[in-house]
PDB file of N, CA and C in Angstrom:
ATOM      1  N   UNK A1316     -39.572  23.765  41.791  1.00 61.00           N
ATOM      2  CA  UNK A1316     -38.969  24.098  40.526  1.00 61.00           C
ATOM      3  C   UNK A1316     -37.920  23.038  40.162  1.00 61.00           C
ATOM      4  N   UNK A1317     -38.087  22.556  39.087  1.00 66.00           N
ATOM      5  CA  UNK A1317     -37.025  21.050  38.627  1.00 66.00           C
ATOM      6  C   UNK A1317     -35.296  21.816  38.268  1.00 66.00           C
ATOM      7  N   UNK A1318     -34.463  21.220  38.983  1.00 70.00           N
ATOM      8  CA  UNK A1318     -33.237  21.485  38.457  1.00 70.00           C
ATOM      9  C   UNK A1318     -32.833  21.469  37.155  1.00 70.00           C
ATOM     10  N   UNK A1319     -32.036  22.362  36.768  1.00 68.00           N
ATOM     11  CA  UNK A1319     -31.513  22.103  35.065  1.00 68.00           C
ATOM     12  C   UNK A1319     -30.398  21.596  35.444  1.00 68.00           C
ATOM     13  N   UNK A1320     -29.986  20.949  34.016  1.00 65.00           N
ATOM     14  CA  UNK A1320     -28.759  20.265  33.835  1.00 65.00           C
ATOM     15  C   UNK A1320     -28.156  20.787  33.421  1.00 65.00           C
ATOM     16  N   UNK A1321     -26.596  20.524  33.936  1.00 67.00           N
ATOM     17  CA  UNK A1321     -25.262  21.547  33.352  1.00 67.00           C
ATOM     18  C   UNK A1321     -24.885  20.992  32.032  1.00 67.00           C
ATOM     19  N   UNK A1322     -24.692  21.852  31.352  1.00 67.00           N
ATOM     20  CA  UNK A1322     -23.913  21.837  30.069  1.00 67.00           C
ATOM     21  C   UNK A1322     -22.649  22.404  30.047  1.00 67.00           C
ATOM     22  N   UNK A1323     -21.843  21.215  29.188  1.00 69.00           N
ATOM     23  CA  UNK A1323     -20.380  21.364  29.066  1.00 69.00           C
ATOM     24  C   UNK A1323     -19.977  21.992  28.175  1.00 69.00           C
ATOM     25  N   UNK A1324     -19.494  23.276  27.989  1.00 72.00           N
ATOM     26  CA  UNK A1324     -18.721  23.492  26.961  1.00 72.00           C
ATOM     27  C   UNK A1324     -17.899  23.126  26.360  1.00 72.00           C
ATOM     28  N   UNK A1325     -18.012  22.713  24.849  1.00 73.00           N
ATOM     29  CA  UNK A1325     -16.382  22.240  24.327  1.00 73.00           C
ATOM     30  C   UNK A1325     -16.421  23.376  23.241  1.00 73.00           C
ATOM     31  N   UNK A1326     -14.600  22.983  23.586  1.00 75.00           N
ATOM     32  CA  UNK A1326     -13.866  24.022  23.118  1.00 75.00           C
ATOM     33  C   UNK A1326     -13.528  23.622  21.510  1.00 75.00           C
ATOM     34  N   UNK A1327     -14.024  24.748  20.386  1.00 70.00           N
ATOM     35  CA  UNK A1327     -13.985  24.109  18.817  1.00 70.00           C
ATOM     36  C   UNK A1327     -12.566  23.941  18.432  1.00 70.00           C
ATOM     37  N   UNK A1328     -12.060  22.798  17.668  1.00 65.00           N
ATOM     38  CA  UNK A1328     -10.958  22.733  17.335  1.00 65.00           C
ATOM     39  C   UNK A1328     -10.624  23.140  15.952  1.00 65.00           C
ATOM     40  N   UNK A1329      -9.596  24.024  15.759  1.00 62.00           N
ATOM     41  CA  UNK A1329      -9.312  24.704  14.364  1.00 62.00           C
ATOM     42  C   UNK A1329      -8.577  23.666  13.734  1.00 62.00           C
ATOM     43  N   UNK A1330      -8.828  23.024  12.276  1.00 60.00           N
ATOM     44  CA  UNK A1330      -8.349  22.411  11.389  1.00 60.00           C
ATOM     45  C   UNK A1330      -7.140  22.921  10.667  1.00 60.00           C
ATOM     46  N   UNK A1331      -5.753  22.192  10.436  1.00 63.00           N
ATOM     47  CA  UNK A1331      -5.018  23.280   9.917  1.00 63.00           C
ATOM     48  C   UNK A1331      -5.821  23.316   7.707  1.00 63.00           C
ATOM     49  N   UNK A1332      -5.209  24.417   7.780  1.00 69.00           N
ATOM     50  CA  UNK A1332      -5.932  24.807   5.978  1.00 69.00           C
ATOM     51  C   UNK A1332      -4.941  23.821   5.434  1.00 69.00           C
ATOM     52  N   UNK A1333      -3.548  24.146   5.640  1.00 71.00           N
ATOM     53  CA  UNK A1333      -2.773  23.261   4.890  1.00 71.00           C
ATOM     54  C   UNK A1333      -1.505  22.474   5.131  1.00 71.00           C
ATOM     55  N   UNK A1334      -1.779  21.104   5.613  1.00 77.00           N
ATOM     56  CA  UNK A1334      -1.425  19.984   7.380  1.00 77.00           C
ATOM     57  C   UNK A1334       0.126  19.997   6.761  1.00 77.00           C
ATOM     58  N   UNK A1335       0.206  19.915   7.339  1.00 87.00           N
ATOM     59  CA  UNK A1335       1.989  19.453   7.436  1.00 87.00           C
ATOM     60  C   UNK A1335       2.665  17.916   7.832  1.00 87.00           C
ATOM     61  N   UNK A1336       1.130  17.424   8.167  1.00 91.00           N
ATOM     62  CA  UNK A1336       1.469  15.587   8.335  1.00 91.00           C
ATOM     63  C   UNK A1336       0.590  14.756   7.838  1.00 91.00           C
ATOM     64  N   UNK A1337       0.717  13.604   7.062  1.00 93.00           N
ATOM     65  CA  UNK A1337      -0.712  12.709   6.894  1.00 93.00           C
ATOM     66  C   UNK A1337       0.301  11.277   7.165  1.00 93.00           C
ATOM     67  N   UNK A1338      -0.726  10.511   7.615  1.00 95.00           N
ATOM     68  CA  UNK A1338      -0.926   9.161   7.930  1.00 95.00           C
ATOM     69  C   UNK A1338      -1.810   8.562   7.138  1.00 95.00           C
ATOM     70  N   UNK A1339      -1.149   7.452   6.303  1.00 95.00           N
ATOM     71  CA  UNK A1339      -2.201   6.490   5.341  1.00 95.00           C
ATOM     72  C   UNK A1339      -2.006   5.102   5.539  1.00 95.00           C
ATOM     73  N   UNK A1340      -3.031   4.165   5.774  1.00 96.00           N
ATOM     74  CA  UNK A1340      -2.731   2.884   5.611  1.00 96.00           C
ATOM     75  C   UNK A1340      -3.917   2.334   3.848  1.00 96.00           C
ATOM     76  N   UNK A1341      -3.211   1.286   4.346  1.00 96.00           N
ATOM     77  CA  UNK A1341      -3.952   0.097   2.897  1.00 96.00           C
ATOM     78  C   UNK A1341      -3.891  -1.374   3.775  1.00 96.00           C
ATOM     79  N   UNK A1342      -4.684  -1.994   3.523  1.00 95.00           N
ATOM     80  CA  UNK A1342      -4.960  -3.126   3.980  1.00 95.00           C
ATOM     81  C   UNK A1342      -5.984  -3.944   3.497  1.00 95.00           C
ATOM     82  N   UNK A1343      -5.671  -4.558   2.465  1.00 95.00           N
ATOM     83  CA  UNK A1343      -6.012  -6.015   1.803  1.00 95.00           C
ATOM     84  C   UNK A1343      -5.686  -7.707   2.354  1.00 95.00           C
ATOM     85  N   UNK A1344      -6.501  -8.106   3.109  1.00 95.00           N
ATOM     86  CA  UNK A1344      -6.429  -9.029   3.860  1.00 95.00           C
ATOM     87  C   UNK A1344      -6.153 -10.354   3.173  1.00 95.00           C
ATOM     88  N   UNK A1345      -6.806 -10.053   1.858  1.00 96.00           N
ATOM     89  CA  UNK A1345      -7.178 -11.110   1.102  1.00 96.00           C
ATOM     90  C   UNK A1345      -5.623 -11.296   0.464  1.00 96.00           C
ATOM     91  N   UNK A1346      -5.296 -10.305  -0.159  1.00 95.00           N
ATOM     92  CA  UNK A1346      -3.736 -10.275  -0.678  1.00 95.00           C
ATOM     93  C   UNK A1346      -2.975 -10.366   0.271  1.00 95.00           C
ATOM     94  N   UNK A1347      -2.812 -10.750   1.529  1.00 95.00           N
ATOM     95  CA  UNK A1347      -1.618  -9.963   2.736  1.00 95.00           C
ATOM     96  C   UNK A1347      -1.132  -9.007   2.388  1.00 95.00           C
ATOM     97  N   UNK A1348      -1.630  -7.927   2.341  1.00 95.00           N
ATOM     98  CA  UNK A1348      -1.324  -6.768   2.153  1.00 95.00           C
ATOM     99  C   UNK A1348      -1.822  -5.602   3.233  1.00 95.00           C
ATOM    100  N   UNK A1349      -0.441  -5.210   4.096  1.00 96.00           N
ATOM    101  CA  UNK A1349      -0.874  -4.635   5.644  1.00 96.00           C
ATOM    102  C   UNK A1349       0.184  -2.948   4.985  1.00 96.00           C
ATOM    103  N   UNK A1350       0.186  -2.068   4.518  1.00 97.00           N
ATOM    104  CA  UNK A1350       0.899  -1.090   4.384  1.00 97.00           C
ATOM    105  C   UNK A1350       0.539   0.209   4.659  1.00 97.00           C
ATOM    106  N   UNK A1351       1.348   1.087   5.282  1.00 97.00           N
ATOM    107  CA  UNK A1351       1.226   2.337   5.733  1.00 97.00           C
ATOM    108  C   UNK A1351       2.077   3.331   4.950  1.00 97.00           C
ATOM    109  N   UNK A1352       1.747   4.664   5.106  1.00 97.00           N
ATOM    110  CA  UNK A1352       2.574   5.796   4.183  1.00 97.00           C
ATOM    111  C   UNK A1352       2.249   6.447   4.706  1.00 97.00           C
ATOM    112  N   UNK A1353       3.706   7.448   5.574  1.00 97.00           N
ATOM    113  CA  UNK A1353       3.739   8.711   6.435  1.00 97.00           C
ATOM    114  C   UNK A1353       4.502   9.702   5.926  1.00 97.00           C
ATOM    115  N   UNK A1354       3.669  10.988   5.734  1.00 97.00           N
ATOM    116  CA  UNK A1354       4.397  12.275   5.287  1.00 97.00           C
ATOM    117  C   UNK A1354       4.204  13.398   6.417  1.00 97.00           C
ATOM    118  N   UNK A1355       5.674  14.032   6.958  1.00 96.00           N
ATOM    119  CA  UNK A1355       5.473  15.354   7.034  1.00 96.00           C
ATOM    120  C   UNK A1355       6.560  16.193   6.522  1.00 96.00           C
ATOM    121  N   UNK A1356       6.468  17.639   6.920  1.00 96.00           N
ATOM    122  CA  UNK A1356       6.842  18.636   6.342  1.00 96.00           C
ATOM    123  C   UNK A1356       8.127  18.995   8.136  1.00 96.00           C
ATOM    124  N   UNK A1357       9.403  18.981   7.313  1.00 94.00           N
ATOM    125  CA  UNK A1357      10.094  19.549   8.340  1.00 94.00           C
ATOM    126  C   UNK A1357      11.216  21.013   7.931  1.00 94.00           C
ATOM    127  N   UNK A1358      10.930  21.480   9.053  1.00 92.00           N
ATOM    128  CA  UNK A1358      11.982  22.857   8.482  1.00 92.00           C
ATOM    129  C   UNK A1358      13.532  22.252   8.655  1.00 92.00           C
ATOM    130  N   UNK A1359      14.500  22.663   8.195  1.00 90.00           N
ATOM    131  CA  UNK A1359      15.728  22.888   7.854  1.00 90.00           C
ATOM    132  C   UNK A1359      16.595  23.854   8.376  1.00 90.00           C
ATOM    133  N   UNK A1360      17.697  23.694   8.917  1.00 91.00           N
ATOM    134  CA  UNK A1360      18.513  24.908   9.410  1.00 91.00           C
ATOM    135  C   UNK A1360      18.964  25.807   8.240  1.00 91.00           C
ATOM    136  N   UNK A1361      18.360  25.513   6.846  1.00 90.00           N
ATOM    137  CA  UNK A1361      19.122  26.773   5.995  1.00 90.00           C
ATOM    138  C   UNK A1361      17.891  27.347   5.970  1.00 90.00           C
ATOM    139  N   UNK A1362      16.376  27.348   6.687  1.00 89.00           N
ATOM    140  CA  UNK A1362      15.322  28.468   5.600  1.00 89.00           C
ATOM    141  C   UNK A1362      14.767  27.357   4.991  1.00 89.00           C
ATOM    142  N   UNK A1363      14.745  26.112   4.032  1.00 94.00           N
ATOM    143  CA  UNK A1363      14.312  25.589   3.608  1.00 94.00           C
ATOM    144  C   UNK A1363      13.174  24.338   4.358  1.00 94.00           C
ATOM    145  N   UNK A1364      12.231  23.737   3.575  1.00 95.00           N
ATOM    146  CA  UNK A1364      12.133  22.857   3.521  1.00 95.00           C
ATOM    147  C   UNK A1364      12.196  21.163   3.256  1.00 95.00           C
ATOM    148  N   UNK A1365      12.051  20.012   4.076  1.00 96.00           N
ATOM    149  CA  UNK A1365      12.191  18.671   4.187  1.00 96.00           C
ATOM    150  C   UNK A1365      10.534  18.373   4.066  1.00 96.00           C
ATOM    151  N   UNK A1366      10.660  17.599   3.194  1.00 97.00           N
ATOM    152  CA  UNK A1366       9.397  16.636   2.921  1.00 97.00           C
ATOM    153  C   UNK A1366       9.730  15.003   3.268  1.00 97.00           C
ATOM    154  N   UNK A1367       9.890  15.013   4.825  1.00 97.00           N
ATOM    155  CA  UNK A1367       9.926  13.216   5.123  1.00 97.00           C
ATOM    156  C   UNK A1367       8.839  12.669   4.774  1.00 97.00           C
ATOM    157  N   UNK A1368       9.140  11.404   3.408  1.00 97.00           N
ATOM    158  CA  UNK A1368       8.136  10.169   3.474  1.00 97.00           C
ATOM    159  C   UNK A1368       8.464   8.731   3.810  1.00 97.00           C
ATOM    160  N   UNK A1369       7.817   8.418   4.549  1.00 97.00           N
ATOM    161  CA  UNK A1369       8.463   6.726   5.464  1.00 97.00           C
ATOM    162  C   UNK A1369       7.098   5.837   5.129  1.00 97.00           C
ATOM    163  N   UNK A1370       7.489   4.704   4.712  1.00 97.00           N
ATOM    164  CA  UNK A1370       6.517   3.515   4.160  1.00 97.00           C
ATOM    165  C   UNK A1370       7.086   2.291   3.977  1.00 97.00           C
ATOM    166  N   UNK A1371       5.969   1.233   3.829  1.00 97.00           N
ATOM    167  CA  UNK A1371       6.426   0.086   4.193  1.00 97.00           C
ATOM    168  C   UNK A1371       5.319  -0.265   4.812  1.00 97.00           C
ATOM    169  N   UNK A1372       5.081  -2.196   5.497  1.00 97.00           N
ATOM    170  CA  UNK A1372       4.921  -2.948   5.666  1.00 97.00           C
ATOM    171  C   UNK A1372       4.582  -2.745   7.657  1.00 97.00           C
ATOM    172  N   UNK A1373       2.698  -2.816   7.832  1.00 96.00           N
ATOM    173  CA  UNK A1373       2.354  -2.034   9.486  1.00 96.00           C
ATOM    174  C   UNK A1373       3.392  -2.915  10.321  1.00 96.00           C
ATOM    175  N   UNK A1374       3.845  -2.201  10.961  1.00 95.00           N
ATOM    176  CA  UNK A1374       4.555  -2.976  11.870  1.00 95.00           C
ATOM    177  C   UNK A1374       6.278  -3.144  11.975  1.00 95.00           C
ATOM    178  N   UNK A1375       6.670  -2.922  10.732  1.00 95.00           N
ATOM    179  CA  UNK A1375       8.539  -2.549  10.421  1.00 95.00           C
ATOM    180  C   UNK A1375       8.644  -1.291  10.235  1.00 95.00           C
ATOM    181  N   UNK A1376       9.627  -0.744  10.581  1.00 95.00           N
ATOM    182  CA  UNK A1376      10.300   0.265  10.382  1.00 95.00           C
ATOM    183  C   UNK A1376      10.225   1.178   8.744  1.00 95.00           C
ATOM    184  N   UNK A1377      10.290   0.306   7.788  1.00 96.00           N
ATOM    185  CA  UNK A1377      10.020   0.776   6.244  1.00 96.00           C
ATOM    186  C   UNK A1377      11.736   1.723   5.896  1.00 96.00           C
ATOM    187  N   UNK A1378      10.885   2.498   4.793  1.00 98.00           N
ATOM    188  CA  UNK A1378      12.125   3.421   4.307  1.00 98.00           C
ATOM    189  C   UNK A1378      11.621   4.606   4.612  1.00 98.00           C
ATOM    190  N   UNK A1379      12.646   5.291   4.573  1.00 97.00           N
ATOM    191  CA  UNK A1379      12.384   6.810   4.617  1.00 97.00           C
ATOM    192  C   UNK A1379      13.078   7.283   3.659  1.00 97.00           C
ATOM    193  N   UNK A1380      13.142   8.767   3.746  1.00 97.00           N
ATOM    194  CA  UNK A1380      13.615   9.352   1.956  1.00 97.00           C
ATOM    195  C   UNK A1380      13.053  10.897   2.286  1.00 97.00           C
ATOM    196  N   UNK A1381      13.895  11.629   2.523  1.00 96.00           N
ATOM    197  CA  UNK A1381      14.105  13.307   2.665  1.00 96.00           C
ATOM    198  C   UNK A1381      13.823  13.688   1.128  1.00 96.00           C
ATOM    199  N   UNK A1382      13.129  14.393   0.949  1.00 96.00           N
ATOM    200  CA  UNK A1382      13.234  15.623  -0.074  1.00 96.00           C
ATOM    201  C   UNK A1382      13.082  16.933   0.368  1.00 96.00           C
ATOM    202  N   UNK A1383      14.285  17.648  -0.287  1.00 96.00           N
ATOM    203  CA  UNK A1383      14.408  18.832   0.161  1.00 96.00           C
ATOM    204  C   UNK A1383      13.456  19.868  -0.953  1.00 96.00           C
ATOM    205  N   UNK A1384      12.628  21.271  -0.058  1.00 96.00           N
ATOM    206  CA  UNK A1384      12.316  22.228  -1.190  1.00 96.00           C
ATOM    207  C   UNK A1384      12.969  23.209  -0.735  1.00 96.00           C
ATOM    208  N   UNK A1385      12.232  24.619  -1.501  1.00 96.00           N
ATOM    209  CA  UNK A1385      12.591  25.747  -1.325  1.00 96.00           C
ATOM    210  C   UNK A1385      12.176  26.725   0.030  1.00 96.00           C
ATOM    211  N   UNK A1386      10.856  25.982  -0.334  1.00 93.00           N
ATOM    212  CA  UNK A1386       9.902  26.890   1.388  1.00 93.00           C
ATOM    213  C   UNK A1386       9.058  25.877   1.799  1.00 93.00           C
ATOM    214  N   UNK A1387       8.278  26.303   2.833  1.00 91.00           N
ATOM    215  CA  UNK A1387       7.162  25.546   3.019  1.00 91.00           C
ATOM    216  C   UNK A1387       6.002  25.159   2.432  1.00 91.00           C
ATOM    217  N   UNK A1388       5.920  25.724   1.437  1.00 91.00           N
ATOM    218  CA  UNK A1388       4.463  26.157   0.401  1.00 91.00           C
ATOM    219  C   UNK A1388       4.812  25.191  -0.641  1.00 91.00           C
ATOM    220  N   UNK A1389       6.507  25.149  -1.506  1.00 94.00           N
ATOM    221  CA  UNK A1389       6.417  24.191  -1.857  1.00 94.00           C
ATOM    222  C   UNK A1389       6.276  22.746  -1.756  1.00 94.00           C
ATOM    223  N   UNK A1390       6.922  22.510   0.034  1.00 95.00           N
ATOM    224  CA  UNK A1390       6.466  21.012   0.239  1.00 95.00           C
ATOM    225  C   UNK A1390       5.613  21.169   0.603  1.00 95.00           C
ATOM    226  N   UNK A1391       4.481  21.663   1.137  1.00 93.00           N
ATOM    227  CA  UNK A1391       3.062  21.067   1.389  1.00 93.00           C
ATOM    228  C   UNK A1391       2.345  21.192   0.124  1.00 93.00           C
ATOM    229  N   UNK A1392       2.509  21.765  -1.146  1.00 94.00           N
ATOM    230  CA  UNK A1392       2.012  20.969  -2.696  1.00 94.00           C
ATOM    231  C   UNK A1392       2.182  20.003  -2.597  1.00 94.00           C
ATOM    232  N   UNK A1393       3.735  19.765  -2.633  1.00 95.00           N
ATOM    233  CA  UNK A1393       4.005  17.947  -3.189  1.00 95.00           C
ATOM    234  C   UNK A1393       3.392  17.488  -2.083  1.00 95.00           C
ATOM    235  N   UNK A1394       3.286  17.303  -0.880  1.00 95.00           N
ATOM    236  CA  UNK A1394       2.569  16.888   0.339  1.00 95.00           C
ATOM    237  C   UNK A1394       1.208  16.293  -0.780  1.00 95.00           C
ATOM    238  N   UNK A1395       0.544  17.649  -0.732  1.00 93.00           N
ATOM    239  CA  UNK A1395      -1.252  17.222  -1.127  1.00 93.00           C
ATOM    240  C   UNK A1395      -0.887  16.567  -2.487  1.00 93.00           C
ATOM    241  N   UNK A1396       0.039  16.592  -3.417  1.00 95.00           N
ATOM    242  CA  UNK A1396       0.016  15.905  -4.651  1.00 95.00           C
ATOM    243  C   UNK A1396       0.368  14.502  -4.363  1.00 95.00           C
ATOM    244  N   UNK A1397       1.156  14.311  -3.781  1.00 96.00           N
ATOM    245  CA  UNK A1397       1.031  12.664  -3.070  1.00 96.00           C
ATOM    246  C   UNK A1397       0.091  12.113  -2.661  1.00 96.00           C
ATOM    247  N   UNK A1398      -0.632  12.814  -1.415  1.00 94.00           N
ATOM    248  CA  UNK A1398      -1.696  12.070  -1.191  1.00 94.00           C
ATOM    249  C   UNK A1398      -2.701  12.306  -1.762  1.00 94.00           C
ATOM    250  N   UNK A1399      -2.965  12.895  -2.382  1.00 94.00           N
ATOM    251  CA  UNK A1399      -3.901  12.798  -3.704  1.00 94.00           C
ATOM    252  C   UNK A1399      -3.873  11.147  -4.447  1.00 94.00           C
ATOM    253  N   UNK A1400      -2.218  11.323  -4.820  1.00 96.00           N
ATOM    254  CA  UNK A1400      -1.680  10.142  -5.691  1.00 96.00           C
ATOM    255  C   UNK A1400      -2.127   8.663  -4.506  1.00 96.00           C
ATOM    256  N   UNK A1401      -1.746   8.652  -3.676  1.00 96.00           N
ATOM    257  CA  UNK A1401      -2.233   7.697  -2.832  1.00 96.00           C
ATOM    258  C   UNK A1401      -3.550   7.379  -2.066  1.00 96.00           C
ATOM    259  N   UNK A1402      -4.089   8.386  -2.310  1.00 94.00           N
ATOM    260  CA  UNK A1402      -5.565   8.049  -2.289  1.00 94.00           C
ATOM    261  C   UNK A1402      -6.893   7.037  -3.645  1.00 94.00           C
ATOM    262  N   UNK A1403      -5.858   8.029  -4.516  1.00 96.00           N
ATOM    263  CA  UNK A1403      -6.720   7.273  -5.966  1.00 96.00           C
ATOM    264  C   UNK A1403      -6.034   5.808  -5.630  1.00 96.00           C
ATOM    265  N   UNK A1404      -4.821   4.984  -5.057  1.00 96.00           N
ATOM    266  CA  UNK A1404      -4.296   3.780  -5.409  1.00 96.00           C
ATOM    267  C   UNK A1404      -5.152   3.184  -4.164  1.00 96.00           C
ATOM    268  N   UNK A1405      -5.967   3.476  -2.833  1.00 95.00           N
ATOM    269  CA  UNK A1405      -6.863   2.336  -2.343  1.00 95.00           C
ATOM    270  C   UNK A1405      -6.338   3.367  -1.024  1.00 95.00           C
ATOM    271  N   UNK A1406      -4.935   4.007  -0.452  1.00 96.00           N
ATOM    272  CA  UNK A1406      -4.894   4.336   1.117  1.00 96.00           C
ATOM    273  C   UNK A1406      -5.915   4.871   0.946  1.00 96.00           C
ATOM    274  N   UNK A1407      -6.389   5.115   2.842  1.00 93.00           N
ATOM    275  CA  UNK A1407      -7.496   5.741   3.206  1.00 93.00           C
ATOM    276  C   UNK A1407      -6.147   6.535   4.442  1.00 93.00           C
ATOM    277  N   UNK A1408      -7.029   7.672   4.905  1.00 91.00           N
ATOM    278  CA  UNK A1408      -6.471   8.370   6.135  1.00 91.00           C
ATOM    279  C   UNK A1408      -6.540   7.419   7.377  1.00 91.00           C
ATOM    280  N   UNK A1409      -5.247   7.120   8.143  1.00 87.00           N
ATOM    281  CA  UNK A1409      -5.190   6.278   9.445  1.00 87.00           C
ATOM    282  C   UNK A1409      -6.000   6.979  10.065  1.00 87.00           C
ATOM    283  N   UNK A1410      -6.859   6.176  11.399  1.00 76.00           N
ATOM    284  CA  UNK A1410      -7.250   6.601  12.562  1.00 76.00           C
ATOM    285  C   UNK A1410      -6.968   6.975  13.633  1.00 76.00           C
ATOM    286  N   UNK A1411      -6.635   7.604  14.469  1.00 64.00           N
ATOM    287  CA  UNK A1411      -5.500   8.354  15.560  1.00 64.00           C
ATOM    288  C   UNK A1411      -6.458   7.427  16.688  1.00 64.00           C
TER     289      UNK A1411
END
């Protein structure tokens, strides 16, 4: 009787519905143009929400720039309305 082969289970990974971080680059070689744009969503010691976005040039440090909301629901809108906005201008999602 021929042996069977073991099969591995993998374990499914749940996607969040609505992320709290994105990573974008752009990169036009032709222009020297090497740029990244990082958003997440941070809580606040009052209850509120922080919408950190940091960008700039792969490889430096860039700027950063806090915006504060009300809850979480409102910064992960502006979240997806950004990268919305930065998707139509050429970023694509970084690769981990």
């Amino acid at each position: 009787m021929p042996k069977r082969a073991k099969t591995h289970s993998v374990e499914p990974i749940q996607l969040p519905l609505f992320p709290v971080e994105a990573s974008l680059v752009r990169v036009r070689p032709e222009r020297n143009e090497w740029r990244y744009y990082r958003m997440e969503i941070w809580p606040d010691l009052f209850g509120r929400a922080l919408l950190m976005r940091q960008w700039g040039r792969i490889g430096t440090e860039g700027h950063r720039r806090l915006d504060p909301y009300p809850d979480g629901g409102a910064a992960g809108n502006a979240l997806a309305a950004i990268l919305h906005a930065k998707r139509r201008r050429g970023y694509q999602d970084r690769l981990r």
